[in-house]
């Protein structure tokens, strides 16, 4: 029995390793395979085939030394086999050969910054092609780049899950039908797609910074990918202020990741974080990027993050300026989520009563109907106003709405502290 149990444990460990590796490497695998098959939908299927092969082989053979490379090689071999089976074998093979050697930019480009050898970046710009509606571009790229589930994307969009699923399916079909090239665009085409690309990177980072589901509050791999791509874009487009604004925002946010969770992975609220753990190098990089930013939405959010980053203690935070910046952000991009964030700043600068009026006005907004942070913020305000019974109900409601186990535990703990003595 002991031998059988040991084998079962080894198989379970292999499956867990496969799932973890695939979650991290899936975007790179899909991007690499897309260079061969020129179809993101087909590339995703081939990446899934590699995952199935790993599930069949690794439990018996063991996890290879370089699991990501194994998955990539398996997926590419299957892609090449698929191309060879096509009736147009000779033409397709020649096309593949050209694809593998044409990473340099078109001949008319004289700017060395144009040469971006990054399949993930190509994948983003391909998925953000104007042939797709904006929502479909973002949803598809979150799926392909971040490896997010449909449920996680739906939570990021505050949209119904079936709607997002159909959006992704239609996006893949549209790209295949339009035969969209797998490349980083140039000139006006690149500028036209920039807004969607920035939004994709922003949402991918947010999913890593505060995971919508699962047992972990933070998924650092997603944050690292998003931050790396933001830096690549900043190098690619040095004269685009909003690119630097996004880069600054992500640098500031990433600097706080080491302090956002405790020893057992439990969430640590901003007020309780050990600021000595904040990464000062990332903060300095954020400040440098902010100096090159403009006055757009990402730049304003970066300025808000800078207020937090530059406060030595939580009590030193300039909440008045933060509330003002959120007000300017609402003018540029009206959103109930931004208004909820403004309410938090108002609570700190003017008191919980003033903020509760703002939050109560948001309770009827259908976009926030299942958004757990709305009752969470409301519960915090009610607790500070000395209304524990109402606060407890809000925290319990928020706990039922979140899909993240760590957040749920924190909310239930806050609800318990509001229990009558």
XYZ file of C-alpha atoms in Angstrom:
421
model
C 0.000 0.000 0.000
C 2.868 2.329 0.798
C 4.333 1.927 -2.692
C 0.965 2.591 -4.337
C 0.426 5.633 -2.137
C 3.866 6.974 -3.006
C 3.195 6.577 -6.729
C -0.140 8.371 -6.367
C 1.549 11.237 -4.520
C 4.192 11.463 -7.242
C 1.479 11.587 -9.910
C -0.398 14.317 -8.020
C 2.781 16.355 -7.674
C 3.441 15.993 -11.398
C -0.072 17.205 -12.244
C 0.310 20.204 -9.947
C 3.670 21.017 -11.529
C 2.157 20.773 -15.017
C -0.684 23.121 -14.143
C 1.682 25.647 -12.561
C 4.161 25.577 -15.449
C 1.474 25.810 -18.089
C -0.144 28.757 -16.360
C 3.173 30.609 -16.465
C 4.383 29.482 -19.888
C 1.141 29.236 -21.899
C 1.367 32.751 -23.335
C 4.927 32.233 -24.574
C 3.993 28.841 -26.025
C 0.970 30.263 -27.856
C 3.030 33.189 -29.142
C 5.830 30.912 -30.356
C 3.436 28.542 -32.099
C 1.513 31.419 -33.676
C 4.669 32.343 -35.586
C 4.413 28.933 -37.256
C 0.683 28.436 -37.849
C -0.337 32.124 -38.174
C -3.598 31.461 -36.315
C -3.935 32.331 -32.617
C -6.922 30.049 -32.133
C -5.097 27.089 -33.639
C -1.953 27.972 -31.673
C -3.939 27.840 -28.433
C -5.270 24.396 -29.370
C -1.735 23.137 -30.064
C -0.571 24.525 -26.728
C -3.399 22.606 -25.069
C -2.272 19.476 -26.945
C 1.189 19.908 -25.419
C -0.445 20.198 -22.002
C -2.331 16.925 -22.574
C 0.922 15.235 -23.621
C 2.564 16.407 -20.402
C -0.358 15.104 -18.345
C 0.061 11.722 -20.024
C 3.847 11.464 -19.744
C 5.132 13.419 -16.740
C 3.382 11.411 -13.997
C 5.380 8.353 -15.169
C 8.596 9.878 -16.530
C 8.838 12.707 -14.002
C 8.901 16.472 -14.514
C 11.734 17.421 -16.931
C 14.507 19.795 -15.864
C 13.148 22.531 -18.141
C 9.378 21.953 -18.210
C 8.605 25.188 -20.064
C 11.051 24.326 -22.839
C 9.567 20.817 -23.046
C 6.060 22.202 -23.523
C 7.263 24.740 -26.087
C 9.157 22.114 -28.095
C 6.210 19.709 -28.028
C 3.768 22.365 -29.191
C 6.100 23.560 -31.971
C 6.709 20.010 -33.191
C 2.965 19.463 -33.425
C 2.578 22.770 -35.253
C 5.237 21.827 -37.796
C 3.631 18.408 -38.267
C 0.322 20.117 -38.879
C 1.832 22.424 -41.485
C 3.464 19.467 -43.228
C 0.114 17.707 -43.490
C -1.413 20.580 -45.397
C -2.008 20.123 -49.091
C -0.094 23.334 -49.691
C 2.967 21.807 -48.006
C 5.666 23.467 -50.083
C 4.193 26.965 -49.891
C 3.456 26.733 -46.190
C 6.894 25.372 -45.348
C 8.532 28.207 -47.248
C 6.273 30.635 -45.379
C 7.361 29.118 -42.058
C 10.995 29.470 -43.062
C 10.517 33.128 -43.809
C 8.621 33.631 -40.539
C 11.493 32.261 -38.493
C 13.994 34.672 -40.049
C 11.963 37.848 -40.558
C 12.027 39.162 -36.985
C 13.717 42.358 -38.194
C 11.514 45.286 -39.219
C 10.615 46.241 -42.808
C 13.421 47.665 -44.921
C 11.976 51.162 -44.905
C 12.458 51.462 -41.133
C 15.679 53.186 -40.069
C 14.906 53.326 -36.349
C 16.664 50.530 -34.429
C 13.935 50.767 -31.773
C 11.554 49.319 -34.365
C 13.242 45.910 -34.083
C 11.297 44.297 -31.242
C 12.093 40.611 -31.001
C 9.311 39.703 -28.615
C 6.656 37.168 -29.550
C 4.498 38.136 -26.590
C 4.398 41.721 -27.836
C 3.504 40.513 -31.325
C 0.748 38.422 -29.788
C -0.726 41.456 -28.015
C -0.717 43.629 -31.138
C -2.207 40.794 -33.186
C -5.019 40.241 -30.712
C -5.582 44.024 -30.584
C -6.115 44.311 -34.344
C -8.791 46.897 -35.357
C -10.775 44.150 -37.073
C -11.971 43.246 -33.549
C -14.165 45.381 -31.269
C -12.274 46.854 -28.314
C -13.842 44.519 -25.767
C -12.965 41.479 -27.851
C -9.357 42.636 -28.260
C -8.856 42.943 -24.526
C -10.682 39.718 -23.642
C -8.788 37.653 -26.218
C -5.393 38.998 -25.189
C -6.124 38.401 -21.519
C -6.966 34.838 -22.452
C -3.894 34.277 -24.642
C -1.305 36.400 -22.857
C -2.318 35.994 -19.238
C -3.762 32.495 -19.438
C -6.806 33.804 -17.575
C -9.969 31.760 -17.390
C -13.203 33.085 -18.828
C -14.475 33.616 -15.286
C -11.453 35.724 -14.347
C -11.817 37.853 -17.477
C -15.518 38.331 -16.748
C -14.666 39.571 -13.274
C -12.089 41.990 -14.709
C -14.713 43.313 -17.133
C -17.580 43.239 -14.611
C -19.427 41.404 -17.395
C -21.448 38.150 -17.562
C -19.286 35.071 -18.105
C -21.246 33.747 -21.160
C -20.874 37.131 -22.854
C -17.099 37.062 -22.431
C -16.889 33.434 -23.620
C -18.731 34.249 -26.840
C -16.609 37.354 -27.310
C -13.417 35.284 -27.203
C -14.725 32.617 -29.589
C -15.869 35.210 -32.114
C -12.560 37.078 -31.830
C -10.534 33.979 -32.731
C -12.751 33.261 -35.735
C -12.551 36.852 -36.930
C -8.747 36.958 -36.750
C -8.480 33.661 -38.643
C -10.927 34.782 -41.320
C -9.153 38.122 -41.770
C -5.736 36.390 -41.915
C -4.288 39.001 -39.558
C -0.461 39.007 -39.719
C 1.512 38.102 -36.610
C 3.624 41.232 -36.249
C 4.208 44.463 -34.379
C 2.556 47.112 -36.597
C 4.207 50.333 -37.726
C 3.170 53.943 -38.139
C -0.459 54.963 -37.797
C -1.638 51.376 -37.366
C 0.471 51.000 -34.235
C -0.829 54.253 -32.732
C -4.422 53.220 -33.419
C -3.980 49.980 -31.488
C -2.016 51.466 -28.613
C -5.021 52.216 -26.382
C -6.165 48.604 -26.467
C -2.647 47.317 -25.869
C -2.244 49.552 -22.818
C -5.595 48.408 -21.458
C -4.626 44.766 -21.921
C -1.334 45.194 -20.048
C -3.122 47.111 -17.303
C -5.756 44.405 -16.806
C -3.203 41.600 -16.907
C -1.215 43.335 -14.166
C -4.360 43.897 -12.115
C -5.212 40.204 -12.278
C -1.752 39.383 -10.980
C -1.863 42.097 -8.320
C -5.241 41.032 -6.904
C -6.302 37.645 -8.296
C -10.036 37.374 -8.847
C -10.120 33.673 -7.978
C -8.084 30.877 -6.463
C -6.143 30.411 -3.245
C -3.519 33.119 -3.810
C -4.098 36.838 -3.458
C -1.159 37.700 -5.741
C 0.051 36.026 -8.944
C 3.505 37.573 -9.393
C 4.154 35.955 -12.794
C 1.330 37.963 -14.364
C 2.624 41.170 -12.773
C 6.127 40.459 -14.058
C 4.894 39.810 -17.615
C 2.774 42.956 -17.631
C 5.569 45.090 -16.184
C 8.092 43.726 -18.681
C 5.770 44.464 -21.597
C 5.099 47.969 -20.284
C 8.851 48.589 -20.207
C 9.229 47.227 -23.747
C 6.472 49.555 -24.949
C 8.112 52.507 -23.202
C 11.313 51.762 -25.114
C 9.390 51.293 -28.332
C 7.367 54.491 -27.989
C 9.527 56.965 -26.031
C 7.406 59.934 -27.140
C 4.064 58.477 -25.989
C 3.285 60.004 -22.546
C 0.591 57.457 -21.657
C 2.979 54.559 -22.242
C 5.261 56.080 -19.614
C 2.227 56.734 -17.439
C 1.301 53.054 -17.513
C 4.903 51.999 -16.896
C 5.097 54.339 -13.889
C 1.824 53.005 -12.487
C 2.932 49.389 -12.734
C 6.365 50.135 -11.231
C 4.726 51.775 -8.211
C 2.175 49.003 -7.776
C 4.765 46.238 -8.194
C 6.925 47.854 -5.521
C 4.282 47.003 -2.898
C 3.827 43.328 -3.782
C 6.305 41.947 -1.177
C 4.318 43.623 1.602
C 0.803 42.743 0.384
C 0.760 39.262 1.911
C 1.847 37.794 5.237
C 3.946 34.688 5.973
C 1.060 32.331 5.140
C -0.144 34.255 2.091
C -2.848 36.140 3.968
C -3.706 39.664 2.719
C -2.133 42.624 4.503
C -4.115 45.853 4.211
C -2.322 48.998 3.067
C -2.515 50.571 6.513
C -0.796 47.551 8.068
C 1.910 46.954 5.477
C 5.579 47.030 6.455
C 6.811 49.777 4.143
C 10.396 48.675 4.635
C 9.482 45.772 2.343
C 8.474 48.085 -0.485
C 10.928 47.830 -3.366
C 12.683 51.201 -3.507
C 14.304 50.450 -6.870
C 10.873 50.005 -8.465
C 9.670 53.203 -6.789
C 12.629 55.124 -8.246
C 11.864 53.663 -11.672
C 8.259 54.710 -11.225
C 9.278 58.269 -10.411
C 11.511 58.390 -13.499
C 8.689 57.158 -15.729
C 6.212 59.573 -14.130
C 8.462 62.482 -15.111
C 7.974 61.436 -18.762
C 4.228 60.819 -18.404
C 1.405 63.133 -19.375
C -2.078 63.854 -18.024
C -4.014 60.848 -19.289
C -5.805 58.174 -17.227
C -2.751 55.984 -16.598
C -0.611 58.995 -15.772
C -3.190 60.167 -13.215
C -3.330 56.719 -11.643
C 0.464 56.727 -11.508
C 0.371 60.084 -9.710
C -2.034 58.555 -7.167
C 0.269 55.570 -6.691
C 3.188 57.966 -6.248
C 1.380 59.636 -3.346
C 1.245 56.266 -1.592
C 4.818 55.334 -2.518
C 6.292 58.568 -1.210
C 4.510 58.454 2.172
C 6.954 57.168 4.784
C 4.048 56.149 7.035
C 0.407 55.417 6.274
C -0.515 58.463 8.389
C 1.599 60.659 6.083
C -0.442 59.846 2.978
C -1.741 62.932 1.152
C -5.365 61.801 0.898
C -6.607 65.243 -0.150
C -4.430 65.185 -3.258
C -5.431 61.579 -3.957
C -9.136 62.481 -3.774
C -8.527 65.404 -6.148
C -6.655 63.170 -8.615
C -9.487 60.621 -8.557
C -11.888 63.468 -9.316
C -9.816 64.419 -12.367
C -9.698 60.765 -13.379
C -13.500 60.565 -13.171
C -13.711 63.512 -15.559
C -11.492 61.732 -18.101
C -12.859 58.202 -17.779
C -16.098 58.062 -15.765
C -16.385 54.700 -13.983
C -18.195 53.462 -10.855
C -14.999 51.695 -9.762
C -13.027 54.953 -9.940
C -15.785 56.686 -7.984
C -15.585 53.958 -5.340
C -11.838 54.549 -5.061
C -12.478 58.275 -4.743
C -14.853 57.527 -1.888
C -12.057 55.741 -0.020
C -9.815 58.809 -0.388
C -12.666 61.099 0.685
C -13.194 58.944 3.774
C -9.565 59.458 4.758
C -9.506 63.202 4.004
C -13.030 64.305 5.000
C -14.335 61.495 7.166
C -16.455 58.330 6.673
C -19.801 60.139 6.647
C -18.934 62.131 3.517
C -17.678 58.982 1.821
C -20.762 56.947 2.746
C -22.950 59.330 0.739
C -20.804 58.612 -2.332
C -20.866 54.851 -1.762
C -24.620 54.743 -1.144
C -25.155 56.439 -4.505
C -23.203 53.593 -6.148
C -25.306 50.793 -4.659
C -27.861 51.135 -7.466
C -25.259 50.929 -10.238
C -25.843 47.617 -12.071
C -22.138 47.341 -12.988
C -21.285 46.952 -9.293
C -24.091 44.535 -8.437
C -21.684 41.633 -7.842
C -18.539 43.672 -7.173
C -17.344 42.580 -3.747
C -15.339 45.729 -3.041
C -18.518 47.825 -2.903
C -19.945 46.137 0.225
C -16.399 45.787 1.555
C -15.820 49.551 1.422
C -19.307 50.238 2.737
C -18.685 47.859 5.648
C -15.465 49.669 6.505
C -17.229 53.028 6.535
C -20.099 51.747 8.679
C -17.645 50.203 11.138
C -15.827 53.530 11.462
C -19.165 55.274 12.014
C -19.949 52.986 14.957
C -22.607 50.874 13.191
C -21.157 47.365 13.681
C -24.277 45.314 12.901
C -24.665 46.943 9.483
C -20.931 46.694 8.877
C -20.965 42.988 9.661
C -23.754 42.371 7.125
C -21.769 44.218 4.454
C -18.571 42.267 5.118
C -20.494 38.980 4.996
C -22.118 39.988 1.714
C -18.733 40.903 0.263
C -17.371 37.503 1.339
C -20.086 35.739 -0.674
C -19.238 37.770 -3.787
C -15.466 37.318 -3.961
C -13.989 34.264 -5.683
C -10.614 34.633 -3.991
C -10.193 32.430 -0.932
C -7.747 34.814 0.772
C -10.029 37.809 0.393
C -12.999 35.783 1.600
C -11.152 34.792 4.745
C -10.161 38.401 5.454
C -13.726 39.643 4.971
C -15.156 36.987 7.251
C -12.594 37.895 9.909
C -13.627 41.545 9.662
C -17.273 40.522 9.936
C -16.522 38.496 13.064
C -14.847 41.489 14.685
C -18.090 43.424 14.222
C -20.107 40.846 16.191
C -21.942 42.161 19.274
C -19.922 41.808 22.450
